[in-house]
Amino acid sequence: MPIRILPAVGDADAVRTLVSLLSQLPDTEPLAPVVDSTQLVDTLARAAAESVDELPEVVVVHERIGPVPALELIREVALRFPAVGVVLVTTDTSPGLFAAAMDSGARGLVGLPLSYEELAGRVQAVAQWSTGVRRHLGHGADVFAGVGGTVVTVSGAKGGVGASLVAIQIALAAQASGHPTALVDLDLQTGDVASYLDVQFRRSVADLAAVGDISPRVMAEAVFRHDSGLALLLAPAEGERGEEVTDRAARQILSALRSRYEMVVVDCGAQLGGAGAAAVETADMALLVTTPDVVAVRAAKRTVRMWDRLQIRKAEETTVVVNRHTRNTEIQPALIQRITGTTLAATAVPANFKELQGAVDAGRMHELDARSTVKQALWALAGELGLVRTGETAPPRRATRARAAERGAVGFRRRKELP
């Protein structure tokens, strides 16, 4: 069977040179090149969803791949797809970079300009390693079933549109359905997840920012286990510490969480910083919350365009969630979808703050009444997004008046039938 090699190169000239050399290697099958980090991860994820046998044996990553830096991309590939061998192509072949590449999970390094002999030898060695790993793990899609949880980011088009509410409730729905779930507050300066869930905890996401290798023990010390079962990674109490969480730190933290939890929900707030941008870029799903008013919809459109300009997220890969929806408003969800050019969540969250006020004021959002139409809508949204197991798309409901009346009628009939 030929060795399948997936080139990941953003530069057009480098692509032609690399593909030309790869096509000359014996017993190899160069695949269609991918041009950026997002396309690479998406391509590997689709292949892994089919079977481990569908994954390429070797991925060749060029040093100028973007927008995620090459070493960080290699770390993510090694974590999520451990049977894929990664080769880094770079002009810097110093011992320092070699060590950094190996620490990130690369299986080899090839210098530029490319040499046929060096490339052939390294690809063959990495392919043999990949084949051995797969033989050891065994064949079948179930090998990768537990590798890499789902990351969902929730961002606000502007402040006050309800992004934190959405993030908390969909995380609670995922946890309640049996998925081990982490809720991360990346609204680093103004995050309120701790207030909404009545939590006081001295550790925060900033404490993980300076850690080079996040071990399970280090992660356990930074995460707070909430009564609901959620694992909480909170924003720092001192807003200025948010600057310590760089985009690189955010990627590393989310990769560590992804490897430990089936669902990772990230509240990114409404301000775009490096950490939030990294989270939105690497997420499996990115939600953008807006309200059906002119100011918020304009802000949503502005955010979508900014994400596209910065190559963080394409509009069609973003899902807009409409909060505080009413039938009487002039701006309906379909219009918001046309304005923003995004995907639209089928579930709109109704406007009913009276249902929320008690839970918000008490800081007990996890105890929101199951009869709340807002909670019902948000749990239905979680089901729509695939964050809950089948049959768990809504919280348990208490008996409705109609059901109570029905039970009363049955009881009355039974009493009449008694002698």
Short mmCIF file of C-alpha atoms in Angstrom, two decimals:
data_model
loop_
_atom_site.label_atom_id
_atom_site.label_comp_id
_atom_site.label_asym_id
_atom_site.label_seq_id
_atom_site.Cartn_x
_atom_site.Cartn_y
_atom_site.Cartn_z
CA MET A 1 0.00 0.00 0.00
CA PRO A 2 1.49 3.40 -0.97
CA ILE A 3 2.42 5.93 1.71
CA ARG A 4 -0.14 8.74 1.78
CA ILE A 5 1.50 12.13 2.32
CA LEU A 6 -0.52 15.27 3.02
CA PRO A 7 1.42 18.52 2.35
CA ALA A 8 0.42 21.55 4.44
CA VAL A 9 1.97 24.56 2.71
CA GLY A 10 0.62 28.08 2.35
CA ASP A 11 3.15 29.38 -0.21
CA ALA A 12 2.29 28.56 -3.86
CA ASP A 13 5.92 28.19 -5.00
CA ALA A 14 6.78 25.97 -2.04
CA VAL A 15 3.74 23.82 -2.80
CA ARG A 16 4.90 23.14 -6.36
CA THR A 17 8.43 22.27 -5.25
CA LEU A 18 7.31 20.01 -2.43
CA VAL A 19 4.63 18.19 -4.42
CA SER A 20 7.07 17.66 -7.30
CA LEU A 21 9.59 16.00 -5.00
CA LEU A 22 6.98 13.95 -3.14
CA SER A 23 5.62 12.58 -6.40
CA GLN A 24 9.08 11.21 -7.21
CA LEU A 25 9.36 9.22 -3.99
CA PRO A 26 8.83 5.45 -4.44
CA ASP A 27 5.62 3.89 -3.14
CA THR A 28 4.09 7.22 -2.17
CA GLU A 29 0.76 8.91 -2.87
CA PRO A 30 0.86 12.70 -2.37
CA LEU A 31 -2.59 14.00 -1.47
CA ALA A 32 -4.07 17.34 -2.48
CA PRO A 33 -2.20 19.99 -0.45
CA VAL A 34 -3.93 22.06 2.22
CA VAL A 35 -3.12 25.75 2.42
CA ASP A 36 -3.64 26.67 6.06
CA SER A 37 -3.84 25.25 9.57
CA THR A 38 -7.63 25.22 9.72
CA GLN A 39 -7.94 23.24 6.49
CA LEU A 40 -5.35 20.74 7.72
CA VAL A 41 -7.11 20.01 11.00
CA ASP A 42 -10.51 19.83 9.28
CA THR A 43 -9.17 17.39 6.66
CA LEU A 44 -7.66 15.11 9.29
CA ALA A 45 -10.82 15.27 11.42
CA ARG A 46 -13.01 14.21 8.51
CA ALA A 47 -10.68 11.31 7.74
CA ALA A 48 -10.54 10.21 11.40
CA ALA A 49 -14.34 10.25 11.57
CA GLU A 50 -14.40 7.60 8.86
CA SER A 51 -11.63 5.33 10.12
CA VAL A 52 -8.02 5.37 11.25
CA ASP A 53 -7.20 3.77 7.91
CA GLU A 54 -8.40 6.91 6.12
CA LEU A 55 -5.75 9.10 7.76
CA PRO A 56 -2.54 9.84 5.86
CA GLU A 57 0.58 8.22 7.26
CA VAL A 58 2.64 11.42 6.95
CA VAL A 59 1.83 15.13 7.12
CA VAL A 60 4.50 17.54 5.87
CA VAL A 61 4.14 20.97 7.49
CA HIS A 62 5.93 23.97 5.98
CA GLU A 63 7.36 26.51 8.41
CA ARG A 64 5.31 29.34 6.88
CA ILE A 65 1.95 27.62 7.28
CA GLY A 66 -0.61 29.89 8.90
CA PRO A 67 -2.44 31.38 10.59
CA VAL A 68 -1.51 29.03 13.47
CA PRO A 69 2.30 28.86 13.84
CA ALA A 70 3.87 25.63 12.63
CA LEU A 71 5.02 24.29 16.00
CA GLU A 72 1.64 24.93 17.63
CA LEU A 73 -0.09 23.27 14.69
CA ILE A 74 2.18 20.23 15.02
CA ARG A 75 1.35 20.02 18.73
CA GLU A 76 -2.38 19.98 17.97
CA VAL A 77 -2.05 17.35 15.23
CA ALA A 78 0.10 15.13 17.46
CA LEU A 79 -2.44 15.41 20.28
CA ARG A 80 -5.59 14.83 18.24
CA PHE A 81 -4.24 12.34 15.67
CA PRO A 82 -1.47 10.40 17.42
CA ALA A 83 -1.00 7.83 14.64
CA VAL A 84 -0.13 10.50 12.05
CA GLY A 85 3.59 11.26 11.65
CA VAL A 86 4.45 14.93 11.15
CA VAL A 87 7.54 16.22 9.33
CA LEU A 88 8.50 19.90 9.62
CA VAL A 89 10.10 21.60 6.61
CA THR A 90 12.14 24.63 7.69
CA THR A 91 15.13 26.81 6.88
CA ASP A 92 16.25 26.68 10.52
CA THR A 93 17.85 23.32 11.27
CA SER A 94 19.55 24.40 14.47
CA PRO A 95 19.56 22.05 17.50
CA GLY A 96 17.25 24.47 19.33
CA LEU A 97 14.51 24.30 16.71
CA PHE A 98 15.00 20.56 16.31
CA ALA A 99 14.40 20.10 20.04
CA ALA A 100 11.36 22.41 19.95
CA ALA A 101 9.90 20.47 17.01
CA MET A 102 10.38 17.14 18.77
CA ASP A 103 8.80 18.55 21.96
CA SER A 104 5.79 19.63 19.89
CA GLY A 105 5.33 16.11 18.55
CA ALA A 106 7.09 16.19 15.18
CA ARG A 107 8.67 12.93 14.04
CA GLY A 108 11.25 14.54 11.76
CA LEU A 109 12.70 17.75 10.36
CA VAL A 110 13.85 18.48 6.80
CA GLY A 111 15.89 21.55 5.88
CA LEU A 112 15.27 24.03 3.09
CA PRO A 113 16.12 24.08 0.24
CA LEU A 114 14.69 20.60 -0.10
CA SER A 115 16.90 17.64 -0.91
CA TYR A 116 15.41 14.52 -2.51
CA GLU A 117 17.58 12.17 -0.46
CA GLU A 118 16.87 13.86 2.86
CA LEU A 119 13.12 14.14 2.19
CA ALA A 120 12.87 10.52 1.00
CA GLY A 121 14.74 9.16 4.02
CA ARG A 122 12.73 11.14 6.53
CA VAL A 123 9.33 10.36 4.96
CA GLN A 124 10.11 6.64 4.81
CA ALA A 125 11.20 6.58 8.46
CA VAL A 126 8.12 8.49 9.64
CA ALA A 127 5.82 6.29 7.56
CA GLN A 128 7.28 3.17 9.16
CA TRP A 129 6.73 4.68 12.58
CA SER A 130 3.11 5.56 11.74
CA THR A 131 2.43 2.06 10.42
CA GLY A 132 3.86 0.54 13.60
CA VAL A 133 1.69 2.76 15.81
CA ARG A 134 -1.45 1.79 13.91
CA ARG A 135 -0.57 -1.88 14.11
CA HIS A 136 -0.13 -1.51 17.86
CA LEU A 137 -3.39 0.41 18.33
CA GLY A 138 -5.38 -1.81 16.02
CA HIS A 139 -7.59 -0.83 13.13
CA GLY A 140 -10.99 0.76 13.35
CA ALA A 141 -12.62 4.09 13.95
CA ASP A 142 -13.17 3.38 17.62
CA VAL A 143 -9.46 3.95 18.24
CA PHE A 144 -10.00 7.67 17.85
CA ALA A 145 -13.41 7.90 19.50
CA GLY A 146 -12.00 9.35 22.69
CA VAL A 147 -9.25 11.49 21.22
CA GLY A 148 -10.09 15.16 21.12
CA GLY A 149 -13.31 16.46 22.59
CA THR A 150 -15.57 19.02 20.92
CA VAL A 151 -14.72 22.70 21.50
CA VAL A 152 -17.55 25.24 21.20
CA THR A 153 -16.92 28.97 21.56
CA VAL A 154 -19.65 31.45 22.46
CA SER A 155 -18.99 35.09 21.60
CA GLY A 156 -21.18 38.15 21.97
CA ALA A 157 -21.79 40.52 19.08
CA LYS A 158 -21.57 43.24 21.73
CA GLY A 159 -21.66 43.42 25.48
CA GLY A 160 -24.91 42.50 27.20
CA VAL A 161 -26.44 40.24 24.52
CA GLY A 162 -26.35 37.12 26.73
CA ALA A 163 -23.28 35.19 25.58
CA SER A 164 -22.45 34.02 29.11
CA LEU A 165 -26.01 32.80 29.64
CA VAL A 166 -25.86 30.78 26.44
CA ALA A 167 -22.44 29.31 27.28
CA ILE A 168 -23.47 28.30 30.80
CA GLN A 169 -26.74 26.68 29.84
CA ILE A 170 -25.46 24.68 26.87
CA ALA A 171 -22.57 23.47 29.04
CA LEU A 172 -25.02 22.42 31.76
CA ALA A 173 -27.12 20.61 29.15
CA ALA A 174 -24.08 18.73 27.84
CA GLN A 175 -23.00 17.76 31.36
CA ALA A 176 -26.50 16.66 32.33
CA SER A 177 -26.69 14.36 29.32
CA GLY A 178 -23.61 12.44 30.43
CA HIS A 179 -20.79 14.21 28.58
CA PRO A 180 -17.86 15.21 30.82
CA THR A 181 -17.88 18.96 30.16
CA ALA A 182 -15.54 21.86 30.87
CA LEU A 183 -16.70 25.48 30.86
CA VAL A 184 -13.92 28.02 30.24
CA ASP A 185 -14.27 31.77 30.88
CA LEU A 186 -12.02 33.49 28.33
CA ASP A 187 -13.70 36.85 28.82
CA LEU A 188 -10.46 37.67 30.59
CA GLN A 189 -11.19 41.14 31.94
CA THR A 190 -14.93 41.11 32.50
CA GLY A 191 -15.81 37.41 32.82
CA ASP A 192 -18.85 36.66 34.98
CA VAL A 193 -19.13 32.87 34.89
CA ALA A 194 -18.02 32.67 38.53
CA SER A 195 -20.72 35.15 39.56
CA TYR A 196 -23.45 33.37 37.62
CA LEU A 197 -22.56 30.04 39.27
CA ASP A 198 -21.81 31.34 42.79
CA VAL A 199 -18.16 30.27 42.73
CA GLN A 200 -15.17 31.65 44.62
CA PHE A 201 -11.94 30.01 43.52
CA ARG A 202 -8.41 31.37 43.63
CA ARG A 203 -7.13 29.53 40.54
CA SER A 204 -7.83 30.81 37.03
CA VAL A 205 -6.92 30.37 33.39
CA ALA A 206 -4.08 32.85 33.93
CA ASP A 207 -2.35 30.36 36.23
CA LEU A 208 -2.00 27.94 33.31
CA ALA A 209 -0.67 30.55 30.87
CA ALA A 210 2.95 30.26 31.97
CA VAL A 211 2.98 26.46 32.20
CA GLY A 212 5.01 24.90 29.41
CA ASP A 213 3.55 21.40 29.64
CA ILE A 214 0.08 21.14 31.18
CA SER A 215 0.01 17.80 32.93
CA PRO A 216 -3.21 16.23 34.26
CA ARG A 217 -2.17 17.16 37.79
CA VAL A 218 -1.58 20.82 36.87
CA MET A 219 -4.92 20.97 35.07
CA ALA A 220 -6.72 19.41 38.04
CA GLU A 221 -5.31 22.07 40.35
CA ALA A 222 -6.54 24.89 38.10
CA VAL A 223 -10.03 23.51 37.44
CA PHE A 224 -12.91 23.95 39.89
CA ARG A 225 -15.43 21.10 40.12
CA HIS A 226 -18.89 22.65 40.36
CA ASP A 227 -21.89 21.09 42.10
CA SER A 228 -23.51 20.61 38.69
CA GLY A 229 -20.61 18.43 37.61
CA LEU A 230 -19.10 21.04 35.31
CA ALA A 231 -15.34 21.55 35.35
CA LEU A 232 -14.83 25.31 35.52
CA LEU A 233 -11.73 27.15 34.35
CA LEU A 234 -12.41 30.72 35.39
CA ALA A 235 -11.27 34.14 34.28
CA PRO A 236 -8.77 35.84 36.62
CA ALA A 237 -10.24 37.93 39.41
CA GLU A 238 -7.72 40.67 38.56
CA GLY A 239 -8.59 41.77 35.05
CA GLU A 240 -5.06 42.96 34.28
CA ARG A 241 -3.86 39.36 34.54
CA GLY A 242 -5.79 38.61 31.39
CA GLU A 243 -2.81 39.89 29.41
CA GLU A 244 -0.86 36.85 30.60
CA VAL A 245 -3.11 34.57 28.52
CA THR A 246 -1.64 34.83 25.04
CA ASP A 247 -2.97 33.20 21.90
CA ARG A 248 -0.33 30.49 22.22
CA ALA A 249 -1.29 29.83 25.85
CA ALA A 250 -4.98 29.66 24.89
CA ARG A 251 -4.30 27.05 22.20
CA GLN A 252 -2.26 24.96 24.60
CA ILE A 253 -4.90 25.18 27.33
CA LEU A 254 -7.74 24.26 24.99
CA SER A 255 -5.75 21.36 23.56
CA ALA A 256 -5.18 20.04 27.09
CA LEU A 257 -8.87 20.41 27.93
CA ARG A 258 -9.90 18.80 24.65
CA SER A 259 -7.88 15.72 25.56
CA ARG A 260 -9.61 15.38 28.95
CA TYR A 261 -13.25 16.33 28.34
CA GLU A 262 -15.79 15.33 25.72
CA MET A 263 -17.21 18.85 25.56
CA VAL A 264 -15.38 22.13 26.09
CA VAL A 265 -17.54 25.27 26.06
CA VAL A 266 -15.67 28.59 25.95
CA ASP A 267 -17.23 31.94 26.87
CA CYS A 268 -15.20 34.43 24.79
CA GLY A 269 -17.16 37.56 25.71
CA ALA A 270 -17.56 40.43 23.27
CA GLN A 271 -13.99 41.78 23.12
CA LEU A 272 -11.59 40.12 20.68
CA GLY A 273 -8.12 39.51 22.09
CA GLY A 274 -5.40 37.10 21.13
CA ALA A 275 -6.70 34.33 23.38
CA GLY A 276 -10.28 34.67 22.19
CA ALA A 277 -9.19 34.77 18.55
CA ALA A 278 -7.19 31.58 19.01
CA ALA A 279 -10.17 29.89 20.65
CA VAL A 280 -12.59 30.86 17.87
CA GLU A 281 -10.11 29.79 15.20
CA THR A 282 -9.45 26.33 16.65
CA ALA A 283 -13.03 25.61 17.78
CA ASP A 284 -15.17 22.91 16.20
CA MET A 285 -18.17 25.24 16.44
CA ALA A 286 -18.22 29.02 16.89
CA LEU A 287 -21.44 30.64 18.12
CA LEU A 288 -22.08 34.37 17.83
CA VAL A 289 -24.89 35.62 20.06
CA THR A 290 -26.91 38.67 19.08
CA THR A 291 -30.21 40.28 19.98
CA PRO A 292 -32.77 41.30 17.33
CA ASP A 293 -32.07 45.03 17.37
CA VAL A 294 -30.26 47.29 14.92
CA VAL A 295 -27.22 48.03 17.11
CA ALA A 296 -26.56 44.38 18.00
CA VAL A 297 -27.08 43.11 14.45
CA ARG A 298 -24.69 45.72 13.10
CA ALA A 299 -22.18 44.62 15.72
CA ALA A 300 -22.66 40.99 14.67
CA LYS A 301 -22.01 41.88 11.04
CA ARG A 302 -18.93 43.85 12.06
CA THR A 303 -17.61 40.92 14.10
CA VAL A 304 -18.14 38.42 11.30
CA ARG A 305 -16.31 40.65 8.83
CA MET A 306 -13.43 41.17 11.26
CA TRP A 307 -13.08 37.42 11.84
CA ASP A 308 -12.95 36.92 8.08
CA ARG A 309 -10.36 39.67 7.51
CA LEU A 310 -8.12 38.26 10.24
CA GLN A 311 -8.59 34.71 8.87
CA ILE A 312 -10.01 33.59 12.19
CA ARG A 313 -13.32 32.23 10.95
CA LYS A 314 -15.33 32.35 7.77
CA ALA A 315 -18.89 33.68 7.92
CA GLU A 316 -20.43 30.42 6.74
CA GLU A 317 -18.56 28.57 9.51
CA THR A 318 -20.09 30.79 12.19
CA THR A 319 -23.48 30.06 13.76
CA VAL A 320 -25.57 33.01 14.92
CA VAL A 321 -27.82 32.52 17.95
CA VAL A 322 -30.65 35.03 18.36
CA ASN A 323 -31.36 35.86 21.99
CA ARG A 324 -34.39 37.77 23.40
CA HIS A 325 -36.46 36.95 20.38
CA THR A 326 -40.12 37.99 20.12
CA ARG A 327 -42.59 37.54 17.32
CA ASN A 328 -43.37 41.26 17.22
CA THR A 329 -39.87 42.54 16.57
CA GLU A 330 -39.20 43.94 13.12
CA ILE A 331 -35.82 42.18 12.87
CA GLN A 332 -36.44 38.45 12.59
CA PRO A 333 -33.78 35.69 12.59
CA ALA A 334 -33.96 35.11 8.82
CA LEU A 335 -33.10 38.76 8.22
CA ILE A 336 -30.15 38.54 10.62
CA GLN A 337 -28.86 35.53 8.69
CA ARG A 338 -29.02 37.44 5.40
CA ILE A 339 -27.28 40.47 6.87
CA THR A 340 -24.42 38.54 8.47
CA GLY A 341 -24.04 35.78 5.89
CA THR A 342 -23.71 33.19 8.64
CA THR A 343 -25.41 29.94 9.50
CA LEU A 344 -28.46 30.48 11.70
CA ALA A 345 -29.33 28.36 14.70
CA ALA A 346 -32.88 27.07 14.25
CA THR A 347 -33.56 27.61 17.96
CA ALA A 348 -34.16 31.24 18.96
CA VAL A 349 -34.05 32.12 22.67
CA PRO A 350 -37.21 33.94 23.80
CA ALA A 351 -37.17 37.27 25.63
CA ASN A 352 -38.26 36.59 29.20
CA PHE A 353 -35.93 38.17 31.75
CA LYS A 354 -38.43 37.69 34.56
CA GLU A 355 -37.68 33.97 34.43
CA LEU A 356 -33.98 34.68 34.81
CA GLN A 357 -33.89 37.49 37.34
CA GLY A 358 -34.08 35.39 40.49
CA ALA A 359 -31.35 32.98 39.36
CA VAL A 360 -29.14 35.84 38.13
CA ASP A 361 -29.47 37.85 41.35
CA ALA A 362 -28.77 34.78 43.49
CA GLY A 363 -25.85 33.67 41.34
CA ARG A 364 -27.52 30.28 40.90
CA MET A 365 -27.92 30.05 37.15
CA HIS A 366 -27.50 26.28 37.37
CA GLU A 367 -30.73 26.15 39.41
CA LEU A 368 -32.85 27.95 36.80
CA ASP A 369 -36.35 26.50 36.86
CA ALA A 370 -36.79 23.70 34.34
CA ARG A 371 -40.15 25.25 33.36
CA SER A 372 -38.34 28.37 32.13
CA THR A 373 -38.93 28.92 28.42
CA VAL A 374 -35.44 30.40 28.19
CA LYS A 375 -33.86 27.28 29.67
CA GLN A 376 -35.96 25.02 27.47
CA ALA A 377 -34.80 26.93 24.39
CA LEU A 378 -31.13 26.87 25.39
CA TRP A 379 -31.18 23.14 26.11
CA ALA A 380 -32.92 22.61 22.77
CA LEU A 381 -30.10 24.65 21.20
CA ALA A 382 -27.57 22.31 22.83
CA GLY A 383 -29.42 19.39 21.28
CA GLU A 384 -29.46 21.09 17.89
CA LEU A 385 -25.69 21.54 18.09
CA GLY A 386 -25.17 17.88 18.99
CA LEU A 387 -23.83 18.60 22.48
CA VAL A 388 -26.24 16.26 24.26
CA ARG A 389 -26.97 12.60 23.90
CA THR A 390 -30.08 11.47 22.05
CA GLY A 391 -33.24 12.01 24.06
CA GLU A 392 -31.66 14.60 26.36
CA THR A 393 -32.30 17.77 24.41
CA ALA A 394 -34.42 19.42 27.11
CA PRO A 395 -34.33 19.58 30.90
CA PRO A 396 -36.90 17.51 32.79
CA ARG A 397 -40.19 19.34 32.96
CA ARG A 398 -42.47 19.54 35.91
CA ALA A 399 -46.10 18.60 35.43
CA THR A 400 -47.94 21.18 33.35
CA ARG A 401 -51.37 22.50 34.24
CA ALA A 402 -52.86 20.41 31.46
CA ARG A 403 -51.30 17.24 32.82
CA ALA A 404 -52.35 18.10 36.35
CA ALA A 405 -55.87 18.75 35.17
CA GLU A 406 -55.87 15.45 33.32
CA ARG A 407 -54.77 13.60 36.43
CA GLY A 408 -57.46 15.39 38.41
CA ALA A 409 -60.12 14.38 35.89
CA VAL A 410 -59.01 10.76 36.02
CA GLY A 411 -59.17 10.81 39.80
CA PHE A 412 -62.66 12.34 39.68
CA ARG A 413 -63.86 9.62 37.30
CA ARG A 414 -62.45 6.93 39.54
CA ARG A 415 -64.19 8.37 42.60
CA LYS A 416 -67.51 8.36 40.73
CA GLU A 417 -67.04 4.71 39.85
CA LEU A 418 -66.58 3.68 43.50
CA PRO A 419 -69.65 2.10 45.11
#
